[in-house]
Coordinates of N, CA and C in Angstrom, one line a residue:
L29 N -10.9 2.7 -19.7 CA -10.8 1.4 -19.0 C -9.3 1.2 -18.6
K30 N -8.4 1.5 -19.5 CA -7.0 1.3 -19.2 C -6.6 2.3 -18.1
F31 N -7.0 3.5 -18.1 CA -6.7 4.5 -17.1 C -7.3 4.1 -15.8
L32 N -8.5 3.6 -15.8 CA -9.1 3.2 -14.5 C -8.3 2.0 -13.9
N33 N -7.9 1.1 -14.7 CA -7.1 -0.1 -14.2 C -5.8 0.4 -13.6
K34 N -5.2 1.4 -14.3 CA -3.9 1.9 -13.8 C -4.1 2.6 -12.5
S35 N -5.2 3.4 -12.3 CA -5.4 4.1 -11.1 C -5.7 3.1 -10.0
L36 N -6.4 2.0 -10.3 CA -6.7 1.0 -9.3 C -5.5 0.3 -8.8
F37 N -4.6 0.0 -9.8 CA -3.3 -0.6 -9.5 C -2.5 0.2 -8.6
Q38 N -2.4 1.5 -8.9 CA -1.6 2.4 -8.1 C -2.2 2.5 -6.7
F39 N -3.5 2.5 -6.6 CA -4.1 2.6 -5.3 C -3.8 1.4 -4.5
V40 N -3.8 0.2 -5.1 CA -3.5 -1.1 -4.4 C -2.1 -1.0 -3.9
I41 N -1.2 -0.6 -4.8 CA 0.3 -0.5 -4.5 C 0.5 0.4 -3.3
L42 N -0.2 1.6 -3.3 CA 0.0 2.6 -2.3 C -0.6 2.0 -0.9
R43 N -1.7 1.3 -1.0 CA -2.3 0.8 0.2 C -1.4 -0.3 0.8
N44 N -0.9 -1.1 -0.1 CA 0.0 -2.2 0.4 C 1.3 -1.6 1.1
R45 N 1.8 -0.5 0.5 CA 3.0 0.2 1.0 C 2.7 0.7 2.4
L46 N 1.5 1.3 2.6 CA 1.1 1.8 3.9 C 1.0 0.7 4.9
D47 N 0.4 -0.4 4.5 CA 0.2 -1.6 5.4 C 1.6 -2.1 5.8
L48 N 2.6 -2.1 4.9 CA 3.9 -2.6 5.2 C 4.6 -1.6 6.2
T49 N 4.3 -0.3 6.0 CA 4.9 0.6 6.9 C 4.3 0.5 8.3
K50 N 3.0 0.2 8.4 CA 2.4 0.0 9.7 C 3.0 -1.3 10.4
E51 N 3.2 -2.3 9.6 CA 3.8 -3.6 10.1 C 5.2 -3.3 10.7
D52 N 6.0 -2.5 9.9 CA 7.4 -2.1 10.4 C 7.3 -1.4 11.7
E53 N 6.4 -0.5 11.8 CA 6.3 0.3 13.1 C 5.9 -0.6 14.2
R54 N 5.0 -1.6 14.0 CA 4.6 -2.5 15.1 C 5.8 -3.3 15.5
N55 N 6.6 -3.8 14.5 CA 7.8 -4.6 14.8 C 8.8 -3.8 15.6
Q56 N 9.0 -2.5 15.3 CA 9.9 -1.7 16.0 C 9.5 -1.5 17.5
C57 N 8.2 -1.3 17.7 CA 7.6 -1.0 19.0 C 7.7 -2.3 19.9
A58 N 7.6 -3.5 19.3 CA 7.6 -4.7 20.0 C 9.0 -5.0 20.6

């Protein structure tokens, strides 16, 4: 259960990081 929670946490962090990168790219294009 602890391993699963850690994997889920890392997944959320990675997804948020990708979302932030997309936002930065949009801001630069604008």
